[in-house]
Amino acid sequence: MELIETVVRAKEVVAQWREEGLTIGLVPTMGALHEGHESLMETARAQCDRVVVSVFVNPLQFGPNEDYDAYPRDIARDASICESHGVDAIFHPSVEEMYGPLFHTFVVEEVLTDTLCGASRPVHFRGVCTVVTKLFNIVQPHKAFFGQKDAQQLAIIKRMVADLNMNVSIVGCPIVREADGLAKSSRNSYLSPEERQAALVLSQAVAQGQEAVRAGERDAARLRQAMVACIEAEPLASIDYVEVVDGQTMQPVDTLGSSVLVAMAVFIGSTRLIDNFLWEESEEA
Ligand code: AMP
């Protein structure tokens, strides 16, 4: 496995693979790798001849008062995790390598970014779309793998790839959870033991929401209210949003239609965590 730090070297390596007719899978990450990332690597490994994991804490997708500086970084540990999953290369550029002093070009999706995390984190998806476009141009993957954990991000990336005719297939992968239900996240490491316990309220609200929908609830306001009540019962939790939106447009719905995303962001202390479930009408019993 090669640890690549420059764009020039990454392009050289992937050009060689493409010449040999090999398929390339890309798993974009910000590092601090956990089993959620590992499941993306495994899926990529099963579907592609060569797998590249990018590890880059992208300053463009953090707001001014967010955790860019505090975000956990440990490339040696990340590299050994990648190695154990048969990854062929890690792309780990510096900020300067990705954004030179004259960098002024951004990729902006203008509709799906209005709601949910886009509403609370105004510059976030501009940063995500821009860095993912750069990674696609550098690594030239046939397939790129993203987690359903960041459901809005996945929808936006799919929209961007379709809108801009990018030559890459986007593969969505299921949410990986801890044994007690908490969605795996690099940010879980910020939680104190009490907060870790309190954080269970997200997956509990998700489970409660899923159960209500399974039992026939189709009213978005009532569904939302039940989940809000579940979260508000936890004193360490404060809600950023709980929303019921259309699975494609990310716009709020009144009644559950054919594809619905139920998504939340909740502060546990000062740590902002997200969780969601997607409900498709075909799941109806
Ligand atoms: P991040 O390093 O947080 O930017 O995440 C990199 C990729 O891993 C994104 O596509 C995430 O959606 C995905 N991911 C993060 N956590 C999980 C999880 N618990 N289950 C599945 N995918 C995840």
Tab-separated table of C-alpha atoms and ligand atoms in Angstrom:
chain	number	residue	atom	x	y	z
A	1	MET	CA	0.000	0.000	0.000
A	2	GLU	CA	1.342	3.402	-0.983
A	3	LEU	CA	0.819	6.568	1.063
A	4	ILE	CA	0.485	9.327	-1.513
A	5	GLU	CA	0.802	12.967	-0.506
A	6	THR	CA	0.865	14.815	-3.806
A	7	VAL	CA	-1.626	15.284	-6.624
A	8	VAL	CA	1.078	14.579	-9.226
A	9	ARG	CA	1.925	11.189	-7.724
A	10	ALA	CA	-1.760	10.247	-7.304
A	11	LYS	CA	-2.409	11.014	-10.970
A	12	GLU	CA	0.635	8.961	-12.006
A	13	VAL	CA	-0.516	5.915	-10.020
A	14	VAL	CA	-4.115	5.995	-11.252
A	15	ALA	CA	-3.050	6.628	-14.869
A	16	GLN	CA	-0.979	3.443	-14.714
A	17	TRP	CA	-3.926	1.476	-13.299
A	18	ARG	CA	-6.258	2.834	-15.971
A	19	GLU	CA	-3.741	1.880	-18.662
A	20	GLU	CA	-3.783	-1.668	-17.292
A	21	GLY	CA	-7.585	-1.667	-17.581
A	22	LEU	CA	-8.132	-1.888	-13.825
A	23	THR	CA	-11.237	-0.460	-12.138
A	24	ILE	CA	-10.656	2.081	-9.378
A	25	GLY	CA	-12.783	2.613	-6.269
A	26	LEU	CA	-12.482	5.728	-4.105
A	27	VAL	CA	-13.525	6.009	-0.460
A	28	PRO	CA	-13.368	9.681	0.584
A	29	THR	CA	-12.873	10.176	4.345
A	30	MET	CA	-11.601	12.689	6.860
A	31	GLY	CA	-9.644	9.954	8.675
A	32	ALA	CA	-10.060	8.915	12.331
A	33	LEU	CA	-11.231	5.731	10.662
A	34	HIS	CA	-13.806	3.450	12.292
A	35	GLU	CA	-15.965	0.514	11.270
A	36	GLY	CA	-18.284	2.768	9.243
A	37	HIS	CA	-15.345	3.682	6.999
A	38	GLU	CA	-14.131	0.074	7.056
A	39	SER	CA	-17.451	-1.138	5.653
A	40	LEU	CA	-17.056	1.309	2.740
A	41	MET	CA	-13.538	-0.045	2.117
A	42	GLU	CA	-14.804	-3.627	2.161
A	43	THR	CA	-17.557	-2.783	-0.324
A	44	ALA	CA	-15.044	-0.997	-2.553
A	45	ARG	CA	-12.628	-3.935	-2.242
A	46	ALA	CA	-15.357	-6.338	-3.381
A	47	GLN	CA	-16.367	-4.188	-6.377
A	48	CYS	CA	-13.105	-2.711	-7.713
A	49	ASP	CA	-9.617	-3.895	-8.753
A	50	ARG	CA	-7.884	-1.033	-6.952
A	51	VAL	CA	-9.070	0.864	-3.873
A	52	VAL	CA	-7.967	4.363	-2.874
A	53	VAL	CA	-8.935	5.835	0.503
A	54	SER	CA	-8.535	9.585	0.770
A	55	VAL	CA	-7.788	10.944	4.226
A	56	PHE	CA	-8.172	14.706	4.257
A	57	VAL	CA	-9.697	16.957	6.902
A	58	ASN	CA	-11.171	19.469	4.489
A	59	PRO	CA	-11.103	22.999	5.945
A	60	LEU	CA	-13.606	24.199	3.343
A	61	GLN	CA	-16.450	22.184	4.846
A	62	PHE	CA	-16.073	23.503	8.402
A	63	GLY	CA	-17.764	26.696	9.576
A	64	PRO	CA	-15.778	29.289	11.564
A	65	ASN	CA	-16.979	28.006	14.965
A	66	GLU	CA	-16.799	24.321	14.172
A	67	ASP	CA	-14.294	21.634	15.146
A	68	TYR	CA	-11.729	21.857	12.305
A	69	ASP	CA	-8.752	22.236	14.670
A	70	ALA	CA	-10.005	19.686	17.189
A	71	TYR	CA	-10.927	17.049	14.572
A	72	PRO	CA	-8.984	13.840	15.407
A	73	ARG	CA	-5.994	13.119	13.149
A	74	ASP	CA	-3.851	9.959	13.271
A	75	ILE	CA	-2.549	8.967	9.857
A	76	ALA	CA	-0.386	6.086	11.177
A	77	ARG	CA	-3.412	4.419	12.755
A	78	ASP	CA	-5.550	5.142	9.667
A	79	ALA	CA	-2.868	3.645	7.413
A	80	SER	CA	-2.742	0.409	9.372
A	81	ILE	CA	-6.549	0.107	9.217
A	82	CYS	CA	-6.460	0.675	5.445
A	83	GLU	CA	-3.661	-1.864	5.059
A	84	SER	CA	-5.684	-4.482	6.947
A	85	HIS	CA	-8.526	-4.043	4.442
A	86	GLY	CA	-6.342	-4.517	1.373
A	87	VAL	CA	-6.458	-0.858	0.335
A	88	ASP	CA	-3.987	-0.122	-2.496
A	89	ALA	CA	-3.281	3.542	-1.800
A	90	ILE	CA	-4.088	6.266	0.707
A	91	PHE	CA	-4.293	9.769	-0.677
A	92	HIS	CA	-3.341	12.077	2.187
A	93	PRO	CA	-2.569	15.555	0.835
A	94	SER	CA	-1.777	18.644	2.886
A	95	VAL	CA	-4.180	21.583	2.858
A	96	GLU	CA	-1.634	23.528	0.771
A	97	GLU	CA	-1.489	20.701	-1.774
A	98	MET	CA	-5.281	20.837	-2.227
A	99	TYR	CA	-5.810	24.585	-1.939
A	100	GLY	CA	-3.048	26.766	-3.296
A	101	PRO	CA	-2.959	30.496	-2.536
A	102	LEU	CA	-4.857	31.283	-5.756
A	103	PHE	CA	-7.645	28.768	-5.179
A	104	HIS	CA	-10.975	30.446	-5.988
A	105	THR	CA	-13.244	27.878	-7.669
A	106	PHE	CA	-16.118	26.161	-5.871
A	107	VAL	CA	-18.813	23.638	-6.736
A	108	VAL	CA	-22.255	24.521	-5.393
A	109	GLU	CA	-25.460	22.480	-5.504
A	110	GLU	CA	-28.226	24.982	-4.950
A	111	VAL	CA	-31.386	23.169	-3.868
A	112	LEU	CA	-30.759	19.996	-1.871
A	113	THR	CA	-28.397	21.997	0.310
A	114	ASP	CA	-31.155	24.321	1.639
A	115	THR	CA	-32.459	22.049	4.374
A	116	LEU	CA	-31.192	19.833	7.238
A	117	CYS	CA	-27.393	20.128	7.706
A	118	GLY	CA	-27.217	22.646	4.848
A	119	ALA	CA	-29.479	25.022	6.789
A	120	SER	CA	-27.438	24.778	10.010
A	121	ARG	CA	-24.016	24.629	8.314
A	122	PRO	CA	-24.180	27.181	5.465
A	123	VAL	CA	-20.735	26.592	3.882
A	124	HIS	CA	-20.588	22.869	4.566
A	125	PHE	CA	-21.870	21.348	1.322
A	126	ARG	CA	-20.031	23.846	-0.864
A	127	GLY	CA	-16.874	22.524	0.805
A	128	VAL	CA	-17.956	18.902	0.390
A	129	CYS	CA	-18.897	19.259	-3.310
A	130	THR	CA	-15.691	21.127	-4.067
A	131	VAL	CA	-13.370	18.640	-2.372
A	132	VAL	CA	-15.205	15.615	-3.767
A	133	THR	CA	-14.977	17.075	-7.285
A	134	LYS	CA	-11.244	17.599	-6.795
A	135	LEU	CA	-10.835	14.041	-5.476
A	136	PHE	CA	-12.753	12.669	-8.485
A	137	ASN	CA	-10.522	14.643	-10.861
A	138	ILE	CA	-7.350	13.504	-9.110
A	139	VAL	CA	-8.185	9.822	-8.478
A	140	GLN	CA	-10.499	9.338	-11.507
A	141	PRO	CA	-12.426	6.528	-9.835
A	142	HIS	CA	-14.941	4.343	-11.670
A	143	LYS	CA	-16.895	4.096	-8.416
A	144	ALA	CA	-16.971	6.163	-5.224
A	145	PHE	CA	-18.389	4.930	-1.934
A	146	PHE	CA	-20.352	7.055	0.553
A	147	GLY	CA	-22.250	6.224	3.748
A	148	GLN	CA	-25.992	6.587	4.251
A	149	LYS	CA	-25.033	8.006	7.654
A	150	ASP	CA	-24.572	11.320	5.800
A	151	ALA	CA	-27.780	10.894	3.816
A	152	GLN	CA	-28.038	14.488	2.615
A	153	GLN	CA	-24.404	14.429	1.494
A	154	LEU	CA	-25.051	11.225	-0.481
A	155	ALA	CA	-28.108	12.774	-2.190
A	156	ILE	CA	-26.163	15.942	-3.038
A	157	ILE	CA	-23.173	14.031	-4.439
A	158	LYS	CA	-25.504	11.939	-6.633
A	159	ARG	CA	-27.175	15.158	-7.866
A	160	MET	CA	-23.800	16.807	-8.560
A	161	VAL	CA	-22.504	13.787	-10.498
A	162	ALA	CA	-25.675	13.671	-12.612
A	163	ASP	CA	-25.862	17.449	-13.147
A	164	LEU	CA	-22.197	17.794	-14.143
A	165	ASN	CA	-21.982	14.503	-16.108
A	166	MET	CA	-19.148	13.179	-13.982
A	167	ASN	CA	-17.814	9.764	-15.042
A	168	VAL	CA	-18.217	8.001	-11.725
A	169	SER	CA	-20.860	5.741	-10.162
A	170	ILE	CA	-21.870	6.632	-6.629
A	171	VAL	CA	-22.449	3.689	-4.305
A	172	GLY	CA	-24.377	4.306	-1.063
A	173	CYS	CA	-23.582	2.042	1.889
A	174	PRO	CA	-25.687	1.331	5.025
A	175	ILE	CA	-25.112	2.975	8.420
A	176	VAL	CA	-22.797	0.993	10.708
A	177	ARG	CA	-23.717	1.211	14.400
A	178	GLU	CA	-22.204	0.360	17.772
A	179	ALA	CA	-23.725	-2.689	19.500
A	180	ASP	CA	-26.050	-0.397	21.472
A	181	GLY	CA	-27.274	1.432	18.355
A	182	LEU	CA	-25.177	4.631	18.298
A	183	ALA	CA	-24.108	5.364	14.702
A	184	LYS	CA	-20.315	5.120	14.413
A	185	SER	CA	-18.716	8.522	13.981
A	186	SER	CA	-15.251	10.010	14.365
A	187	ARG	CA	-16.935	12.643	16.555
A	188	ASN	CA	-18.069	10.014	19.106
A	189	SER	CA	-14.546	10.293	20.541
A	190	TYR	CA	-15.447	13.778	21.850
A	191	LEU	CA	-18.117	12.329	24.187
A	192	SER	CA	-17.582	11.949	27.945
A	193	PRO	CA	-18.918	8.679	29.441
A	194	GLU	CA	-22.181	10.414	30.474
A	195	GLU	CA	-22.520	12.001	27.042
A	196	ARG	CA	-21.829	8.656	25.350
A	197	GLN	CA	-24.796	7.236	27.259
A	198	ALA	CA	-26.956	10.277	26.453
A	199	ALA	CA	-26.053	9.995	22.742
A	200	LEU	CA	-28.122	6.816	22.561
A	201	VAL	CA	-31.135	9.087	22.332
A	202	LEU	CA	-30.458	9.604	18.594
A	203	SER	CA	-30.647	5.940	17.642
A	204	GLN	CA	-33.538	5.466	20.061
A	205	ALA	CA	-35.465	8.247	18.302
A	206	VAL	CA	-34.601	6.650	14.942
A	207	ALA	CA	-35.846	3.261	16.148
A	208	GLN	CA	-39.000	4.841	17.559
A	209	GLY	CA	-39.620	6.702	14.281
A	210	GLN	CA	-39.103	3.544	12.230
A	211	GLU	CA	-41.487	1.659	14.468
A	212	ALA	CA	-44.157	4.375	14.150
A	213	VAL	CA	-43.865	4.351	10.351
A	214	ARG	CA	-44.030	0.554	10.312
A	215	ALA	CA	-47.173	0.773	12.428
A	216	GLY	CA	-48.750	3.010	9.766
A	217	GLU	CA	-47.935	6.601	10.821
A	218	ARG	CA	-47.963	8.776	7.676
A	219	ASP	CA	-48.333	12.226	9.215
A	220	ALA	CA	-44.926	13.945	9.160
A	221	ALA	CA	-45.712	16.399	11.987
A	222	ARG	CA	-46.870	13.656	14.347
A	223	LEU	CA	-43.902	11.452	13.476
A	224	ARG	CA	-41.519	14.343	14.022
A	225	GLN	CA	-43.154	15.318	17.315
A	226	ALA	CA	-42.832	11.806	18.726
A	227	MET	CA	-39.117	11.774	17.890
A	228	VAL	CA	-38.598	15.282	19.292
A	229	ALA	CA	-40.274	14.224	22.556
A	230	CYS	CA	-37.984	11.200	22.774
A	231	ILE	CA	-34.875	13.394	22.353
A	232	GLU	CA	-36.092	16.169	24.658
A	233	ALA	CA	-36.440	13.631	27.472
A	234	GLU	CA	-32.617	13.514	27.588
A	235	PRO	CA	-31.253	16.521	29.530
A	236	LEU	CA	-27.815	16.489	27.823
A	237	ALA	CA	-29.381	16.616	24.341
A	238	SER	CA	-30.338	19.743	22.460
A	239	ILE	CA	-31.925	19.474	19.034
A	240	ASP	CA	-30.433	21.204	16.004
A	241	TYR	CA	-33.118	19.731	13.744
A	242	VAL	CA	-35.430	16.761	13.352
A	243	GLU	CA	-36.993	16.767	9.877
A	244	VAL	CA	-39.089	14.582	7.625
A	245	VAL	CA	-38.113	15.313	4.007
A	246	ASP	CA	-38.563	13.842	0.562
A	247	GLY	CA	-35.790	11.301	-0.084
A	248	GLN	CA	-34.818	12.892	-3.411
A	249	THR	CA	-35.489	16.630	-3.041
A	250	MET	CA	-34.658	16.944	0.693
A	251	GLN	CA	-37.663	19.289	1.023
A	252	PRO	CA	-40.029	18.881	4.009
A	253	VAL	CA	-43.172	16.834	3.440
A	254	ASP	CA	-46.526	16.864	5.276
A	255	THR	CA	-47.401	13.286	4.485
A	256	LEU	CA	-45.012	10.385	4.003
A	257	GLY	CA	-44.794	9.637	0.269
A	258	SER	CA	-42.915	7.018	-1.711
A	259	SER	CA	-39.419	7.871	-0.431
A	260	VAL	CA	-38.838	9.752	2.790
A	261	LEU	CA	-35.726	10.645	4.760
A	262	VAL	CA	-36.187	11.191	8.478
A	263	ALA	CA	-33.038	12.957	9.641
A	264	MET	CA	-31.777	14.635	12.779
A	265	ALA	CA	-28.832	16.551	14.163
A	266	VAL	CA	-28.558	16.739	17.930
A	267	PHE	CA	-25.982	18.350	20.187
A	268	ILE	CA	-24.892	16.123	23.043
A	269	GLY	CA	-23.089	18.668	25.183
A	270	SER	CA	-21.056	20.517	22.546
A	271	THR	CA	-20.754	17.544	20.159
A	272	ARG	CA	-23.062	17.619	17.155
A	273	LEU	CA	-24.178	14.147	16.051
A	274	ILE	CA	-26.424	13.076	13.170
A	275	ASP	CA	-28.575	10.051	12.465
A	276	ASN	CA	-31.371	9.153	10.077
A	277	PHE	CA	-33.487	6.530	8.440
A	278	LEU	CA	-34.740	6.275	4.914
A	279	TRP	CA	-38.206	4.889	4.325
A	280	GLU	CA	-39.288	3.653	0.915
A	281	GLU	CA	-42.932	2.821	0.243
A	282	SER	CA	-41.891	-0.617	-1.046
A	283	GLU	CA	-40.891	-1.448	2.541
A	284	GLU	CA	-44.569	-1.416	3.507
A	285	ALA	CA	-45.735	-4.828	4.688
B	1	AMP	P1	-16.175	11.182	7.301
B	1	AMP	O1	-14.790	10.684	7.542
B	1	AMP	O2	-16.981	11.383	8.541
B	1	AMP	O3	-16.212	12.356	6.343
B	1	AMP	O4	-16.931	10.015	6.540
B	1	AMP	C1	-16.412	9.460	5.370
B	1	AMP	C2	-17.431	8.531	4.767
B	1	AMP	O5	-17.742	7.494	5.701
B	1	AMP	C3	-18.763	9.228	4.435
B	1	AMP	O6	-19.250	8.741	3.195
B	1	AMP	C4	-19.640	8.831	5.571
B	1	AMP	O7	-21.025	8.810	5.240
B	1	AMP	C5	-19.154	7.421	5.850
B	1	AMP	N1	-19.498	7.038	7.204
B	1	AMP	C6	-19.167	7.680	8.365
B	1	AMP	N2	-19.728	7.061	9.419
B	1	AMP	C7	-20.412	6.003	8.930
B	1	AMP	C8	-21.211	4.977	9.515
B	1	AMP	N3	-21.414	4.912	10.827
B	1	AMP	N4	-21.757	4.056	8.704
B	1	AMP	C9	-21.580	4.118	7.354
B	1	AMP	N5	-20.838	5.049	6.740
B	1	AMP	C10	-20.266	5.986	7.515
